[in-house]
PDB file of C-alpha atoms in Angstrom:
ATOM      1  CA  MET M   1     144.843 112.717  87.626  1.00  0.00           C
ATOM      2  CA  LYS M   2     144.211 114.135  84.164  1.00  0.00           C
ATOM      3  CA  SER M   3     143.558 112.747  80.721  1.00  0.00           C
ATOM      4  CA  ALA M   4     145.938 113.226  77.802  1.00  0.00           C
ATOM      5  CA  ARG M   5     143.867 116.304  76.857  1.00  0.00           C
ATOM      6  CA  GLY M   6     144.355 117.796  80.333  1.00  0.00           C
ATOM      7  CA  ILE M   7     140.798 117.117  81.512  1.00  0.00           C
ATOM      8  CA  PRO M   8     140.521 115.861  85.103  1.00  0.00           C
ATOM      9  CA  LEU M   9     139.504 112.185  85.015  1.00  0.00           C
ATOM     10  CA  GLY M  10     137.011 112.504  87.830  1.00  0.00           C
ATOM     11  CA  PRO M  11     135.611 114.759  90.512  1.00  0.00           C
ATOM     12  CA  THR M  12     138.046 116.488  92.875  1.00  0.00           C
ATOM     13  CA  ASN M  13     138.443 114.769  96.266  1.00  0.00           C
ATOM     14  CA  HIS M  14     136.923 111.556  94.909  1.00  0.00           C
ATOM     15  CA  ILE M  15     138.366 108.161  93.967  1.00  0.00           C
ATOM     16  CA  ILE M  16     137.163 105.601  91.485  1.00  0.00           C
ATOM     17  CA  ILE M  17     135.339 102.575  92.882  1.00  0.00           C
ATOM     18  CA  PRO M  18     137.748  99.684  92.151  1.00  0.00           C
ATOM     19  CA  GLN M  19     135.449  97.332  90.271  1.00  0.00           C
ATOM     20  CA  GLN M  20     136.770  94.113  88.836  1.00  0.00           C
ATOM     21  CA  PRO M  21     136.587  94.541  85.036  1.00  0.00           C
ATOM     22  CA  PHE M  22     133.877  92.333  83.566  1.00  0.00           C
ATOM     23  CA  PHE M  23     134.482  90.340  80.407  1.00  0.00           C
ATOM     24  CA  ASP M  24     131.967  87.857  79.002  1.00  0.00           C
ATOM     25  CA  GLU M  25     133.848  84.662  78.124  1.00  0.00           C
ATOM     26  CA  ASN M  26     131.574  84.166  75.096  1.00  0.00           C
ATOM     27  CA  GLN M  27     132.587  87.574  73.750  1.00  0.00           C
ATOM     28  CA  MET M  28     136.357  87.292  74.339  1.00  0.00           C
ATOM     29  CA  ALA M  29     137.047  86.295  70.721  1.00  0.00           C
ATOM     30  CA  ASN M  30     135.351  89.486  69.515  1.00  0.00           C
ATOM     31  CA  LEU M  31     136.880  91.729  72.177  1.00  0.00           C
ATOM     32  CA  GLU M  32     139.912  92.758  70.146  1.00  0.00           C
ATOM     33  CA  SER M  33     138.029  93.240  66.902  1.00  0.00           C
ATOM     34  CA  PHE M  34     135.188  95.476  68.058  1.00  0.00           C
ATOM     35  CA  ARG M  35     135.429  97.977  70.884  1.00  0.00           C
ATOM     36  CA  GLN M  36     133.231 101.003  71.163  1.00  0.00           C
ATOM     37  CA  GLU M  37     134.437 104.246  72.640  1.00  0.00           C
ATOM     38  CA  SER M  38     133.613 104.889  76.261  1.00  0.00           C
ATOM     39  CA  VAL M  39     130.656 107.153  76.959  1.00  0.00           C
ATOM     40  CA  SER M  40     131.554 110.088  79.213  1.00  0.00           C
ATOM     41  CA  PHE M  41     129.316 112.280  81.350  1.00  0.00           C
ATOM     42  CA  GLN M  42     130.225 115.897  82.041  1.00  0.00           C
ATOM     43  CA  LEU M  43     128.114 118.870  83.065  1.00  0.00           C
ATOM     44  CA  GLU M  44     128.084 121.908  80.778  1.00  0.00           C
ATOM     45  CA  ARG M  45     130.378 124.676  82.015  1.00  0.00           C
ATOM     46  CA  PHE M  46     132.094 122.379  84.524  1.00  0.00           C
ATOM     47  CA  PRO M  47     135.771 121.433  84.064  1.00  0.00           C
ATOM     48  CA  GLU M  48     135.671 117.910  85.514  1.00  0.00           C
ATOM     49  CA  LEU M  49     134.054 114.718  84.299  1.00  0.00           C
ATOM     50  CA  GLY M  50     131.269 113.305  86.407  1.00  0.00           C
ATOM     51  CA  VAL M  51     127.694 113.893  87.457  1.00  0.00           C
ATOM     52  CA  ARG M  52     126.370 113.244  90.949  1.00  0.00           C
ATOM     53  CA  ILE M  53     123.897 110.353  90.787  1.00  0.00           C
ATOM     54  CA  SER M  54     121.336 112.176  92.921  1.00  0.00           C
ATOM     55  CA  ASP M  55     121.481 115.133  90.490  1.00  0.00           C
ATOM     56  CA  ALA M  56     120.947 112.838  87.504  1.00  0.00           C
ATOM     57  CA  LEU M  57     117.856 111.394  89.194  1.00  0.00           C
ATOM     58  CA  GLY M  58     116.443 114.833  89.991  1.00  0.00           C
ATOM     59  CA  ASP M  59     116.210 117.584  87.424  1.00  0.00           C
ATOM     60  CA  GLU M  60     117.779 116.625  84.105  1.00  0.00           C
ATOM     61  CA  PRO M  61     121.302 118.059  84.243  1.00  0.00           C
ATOM     62  CA  ILE M  62     122.641 119.832  81.155  1.00  0.00           C
ATOM     63  CA  LEU M  63     125.441 117.648  79.798  1.00  0.00           C
ATOM     64  CA  VAL M  64     128.170 118.187  77.259  1.00  0.00           C
ATOM     65  CA  GLY M  65     126.711 116.346  74.246  1.00  0.00           C
ATOM     66  CA  GLY M  66     123.545 115.544  76.197  1.00  0.00           C
ATOM     67  CA  ASN M  67     121.485 115.025  73.029  1.00  0.00           C
ATOM     68  CA  ASP M  68     124.100 112.828  71.322  1.00  0.00           C
ATOM     69  CA  MET M  69     122.803 109.357  70.438  1.00  0.00           C
ATOM     70  CA  VAL M  70     125.506 107.336  72.168  1.00  0.00           C
ATOM     71  CA  PHE M  71     124.612 103.837  70.972  1.00  0.00           C
ATOM     72  CA  ASP M  72     123.760 104.621  67.353  1.00  0.00           C
ATOM     73  CA  LYS M  73     126.513 102.248  66.140  1.00  0.00           C
ATOM     74  CA  ASP M  74     125.526  99.462  68.541  1.00  0.00           C
ATOM     75  CA  VAL M  75     124.338  96.328  66.750  1.00  0.00           C
ATOM     76  CA  TYR M  76     122.677  94.925  69.875  1.00  0.00           C
ATOM     77  CA  LYS M  77     119.050  95.558  70.804  1.00  0.00           C
ATOM     78  CA  GLU M  78     120.088  96.126  74.402  1.00  0.00           C
ATOM     79  CA  ILE M  79     123.195  96.644  76.461  1.00  0.00           C
ATOM     80  CA  LYS M  80     124.060  94.764  79.631  1.00  0.00           C
ATOM     81  CA  LEU M  81     125.200  97.043  82.394  1.00  0.00           C
ATOM     82  CA  ARG M  82     127.406  95.284  84.967  1.00  0.00           C
ATOM     83  CA  ILE M  83     128.302  96.553  88.429  1.00  0.00           C
ATOM     84  CA  LEU M  84     130.915  94.500  90.293  1.00  0.00           C
ATOM     85  CA  TRP M  85     131.126  96.477  93.527  1.00  0.00           C
ATOM     86  CA  PRO M  86     134.065  95.631  95.823  1.00  0.00           C
ATOM     87  CA  GLY M  87     132.890  93.618  98.820  1.00  0.00           C
ATOM     88  CA  TYR M  88     129.851  92.227  97.011  1.00  0.00           C
ATOM     89  CA  SER M  89     131.553  89.800  94.625  1.00  0.00           C
ATOM     90  CA  ARG M  90     128.910  87.136  95.275  1.00  0.00           C
ATOM     91  CA  PHE M  91     126.212  89.567  94.151  1.00  0.00           C
ATOM     92  CA  PRO M  92     127.124  91.010  90.754  1.00  0.00           C
ATOM     93  CA  PHE M  93     124.454  93.409  89.532  1.00  0.00           C
ATOM     94  CA  GLU M  94     123.219  93.398  85.956  1.00  0.00           C
ATOM     95  CA  ARG M  95     120.681  95.658  84.312  1.00  0.00           C
ATOM     96  CA  ARG M  96     119.624  95.448  80.675  1.00  0.00           C
ATOM     97  CA  LEU M  97     118.969  98.720  78.882  1.00  0.00           C
ATOM     98  CA  LYS M  98     117.091  98.765  75.567  1.00  0.00           C
ATOM     99  CA  THR M  99     119.089 100.608  72.904  1.00  0.00           C
ATOM    100  CA  ARG M 100     117.712  99.555  69.520  1.00  0.00           C
ATOM    101  CA  ASP M 101     114.753 101.506  68.177  1.00  0.00           C
ATOM    102  CA  THR M 102     115.058 103.961  71.058  1.00  0.00           C
ATOM    103  CA  LYS M 103     116.486 107.413  71.303  1.00  0.00           C
ATOM    104  CA  ALA M 104     119.352 106.594  73.679  1.00  0.00           C
ATOM    105  CA  SER M 105     120.745 110.066  74.238  1.00  0.00           C
ATOM    106  CA  ARG M 106     123.664 110.653  76.586  1.00  0.00           C
ATOM    107  CA  SER M 107     121.260 112.335  79.036  1.00  0.00           C
ATOM    108  CA  LEU M 108     118.842 109.388  78.965  1.00  0.00           C
ATOM    109  CA  VAL M 109     121.655 106.864  79.410  1.00  0.00           C
ATOM    110  CA  LEU M 110     122.966 108.843  82.405  1.00  0.00           C
ATOM    111  CA  MET M 111     119.527 108.805  84.026  1.00  0.00           C
ATOM    112  CA  LEU M 112     119.063 105.053  83.421  1.00  0.00           C
ATOM    113  CA  LEU M 113     122.586 104.319  84.641  1.00  0.00           C
ATOM    114  CA  SER M 114     122.069 106.421  87.769  1.00  0.00           C
ATOM    115  CA  ARG M 115     118.778 104.622  88.449  1.00  0.00           C
ATOM    116  CA  ALA M 116     120.538 101.244  88.096  1.00  0.00           C
ATOM    117  CA  ILE M 117     123.271 102.234  90.578  1.00  0.00           C
ATOM    118  CA  ALA M 118     120.670 103.521  93.056  1.00  0.00           C
ATOM    119  CA  ASP M 119     118.687 100.278  92.588  1.00  0.00           C
ATOM    120  CA  PHE M 120     121.824  98.235  93.304  1.00  0.00           C
ATOM    121  CA  ILE M 121     122.279 100.081  96.608  1.00  0.00           C
ATOM    122  CA  LYS M 122     118.578  99.630  97.475  1.00  0.00           C
ATOM    123  CA  HIS M 123     118.825  95.904  96.642  1.00  0.00           C
ATOM    124  CA  VAL M 124     121.832  95.441  98.932  1.00  0.00           C
ATOM    125  CA  ASN M 125     120.093  97.379 101.714  1.00  0.00           C
ATOM    126  CA  HIS M 126     116.658  95.726 101.339  1.00  0.00           C
ATOM    127  CA  ASN M 127     118.122  92.211 101.275  1.00  0.00           C
ATOM    128  CA  ARG M 128     120.566  93.018 104.081  1.00  0.00           C
ATOM    129  CA  ILE M 129     123.476  91.718 102.028  1.00  0.00           C
ATOM    130  CA  PRO M 130     126.587  92.024 104.194  1.00  0.00           C
ATOM    131  CA  VAL M 131     129.790  93.448 102.785  1.00  0.00           C
ATOM    132  CA  GLU M 132     132.603  90.887 102.624  1.00  0.00           C
ATOM    133  CA  GLN M 133     135.270  90.984 105.306  1.00  0.00           C
ATOM    134  CA  GLY M 134     138.136  93.309 104.425  1.00  0.00           C
ATOM    135  CA  PHE M 135     135.910  95.499 102.215  1.00  0.00           C
ATOM    136  CA  GLU M 136     134.063  97.403 104.934  1.00  0.00           C
ATOM    137  CA  ARG M 137     135.140 100.782 103.540  1.00  0.00           C
ATOM    138  CA  TRP M 138     133.137 100.017 100.362  1.00  0.00           C
ATOM    139  CA  GLU M 139     129.911  99.105 102.183  1.00  0.00           C
ATOM    140  CA  VAL M 140     126.837 100.567 100.512  1.00  0.00           C
ATOM    141  CA  GLY M 141     123.518 101.399 102.111  1.00  0.00           C
ATOM    142  CA  MET M 142     120.767 103.940 102.452  1.00  0.00           C
ATOM    143  CA  HIS M 143     122.349 105.769 105.408  1.00  0.00           C
ATOM    144  CA  ARG M 144     125.766 106.835 106.599  1.00  0.00           C
ATOM    145  CA  PRO M 145     128.336 105.599 107.502  1.00  0.00           C
ATOM    146  CA  SER M 146     127.707 103.433 104.404  1.00  0.00           C
ATOM    147  CA  ILE M 147     128.301 104.823 100.921  1.00  0.00           C
ATOM    148  CA  THR M 148     124.965 106.169  99.690  1.00  0.00           C
ATOM    149  CA  SER M 149     123.860 107.100  96.196  1.00  0.00           C
ATOM    150  CA  LYS M 150     124.127 110.767  97.262  1.00  0.00           C
ATOM    151  CA  ASP M 151     127.903 110.263  97.672  1.00  0.00           C
ATOM    152  CA  LEU M 152     128.483 108.918  94.175  1.00  0.00           C
ATOM    153  CA  PHE M 153     129.446 110.414  90.835  1.00  0.00           C
ATOM    154  CA  VAL M 154     129.375 108.609  87.500  1.00  0.00           C
ATOM    155  CA  THR M 155     131.946 109.676  84.918  1.00  0.00           C
ATOM    156  CA  GLY M 156     131.335 107.190  82.146  1.00  0.00           C
ATOM    157  CA  LEU M 157     130.517 103.797  80.716  1.00  0.00           C
ATOM    158  CA  ILE M 158     133.270 101.488  79.477  1.00  0.00           C
ATOM    159  CA  HIS M 159     132.617  98.981  76.701  1.00  0.00           C
ATOM    160  CA  ARG M 160     133.673  95.490  77.795  1.00  0.00           C
ATOM    161  CA  GLY M 161     132.954  93.720  74.509  1.00  0.00           C
ATOM    162  CA  GLY M 162     129.745  92.501  72.946  1.00  0.00           C
ATOM    163  CA  SER M 163     126.740  94.079  74.610  1.00  0.00           C
ATOM    164  CA  ASN M 164     128.556  94.437  77.954  1.00  0.00           C
ATOM    165  CA  TRP M 165     129.239  97.824  79.535  1.00  0.00           C
ATOM    166  CA  GLN M 166     130.528  98.782  82.971  1.00  0.00           C
ATOM    167  CA  PRO M 167     130.104 102.154  84.714  1.00  0.00           C
ATOM    168  CA  GLU M 168     132.903 104.274  86.137  1.00  0.00           C
ATOM    169  CA  ILE M 169     131.714 105.296  89.593  1.00  0.00           C
ATOM    170  CA  TRP M 170     133.505 107.638  92.015  1.00  0.00           C
ATOM    171  CA  CYS M 171     133.056 108.174  95.759  1.00  0.00           C
ATOM    172  CA  PRO M 172     134.567 110.662  98.239  1.00  0.00           C
ATOM    173  CA  SER M 173     138.280 109.967  98.759  1.00  0.00           C
ATOM    174  CA  ASN M 174     137.866 109.803 102.536  1.00  0.00           C
ATOM    175  CA  ARG M 175     136.160 106.412 101.951  1.00  0.00           C
ATOM    176  CA  ALA M 176     139.547 104.902 101.065  1.00  0.00           C
ATOM    177  CA  ASN M 177     140.859 105.306 104.618  1.00  0.00           C
TER     178      ASN M 177
END
């Protein structure tokens, strides 16, 4: 799949994690009137969107627009990051990221987002939260055959209205079998 500009939408041989889109009922009235552009993550000199989470947590990867202040138009003092992983609908994950009075560069946001996704996986593993029946292929954990943070790429953040944002996460396509 490619964008209208011909850029691949995600990493080759990977599929997007099918999260349920999150919308805050209190923000629905404002949803149509104020939407921010999605924030994308792409390595310099690499044709596809996406950065491996484990790379983002290691050495700081060099991103296209890595020093861009991505929330400079945001009127909220923090954003709410929501992960609604398939098979864990009873355990939605939320992380608040401070954005006002901080230098929220694209690179910093990627690192914080990657940390939040890794923390979600650790939380599921530590608390032995079972994946719901019928969603076994989306099971996350610290070791294979579960999906681990080393398997995952993040391509962007999607604005869901108000201070709510949701990550676009990709895993190897063989997980869909």
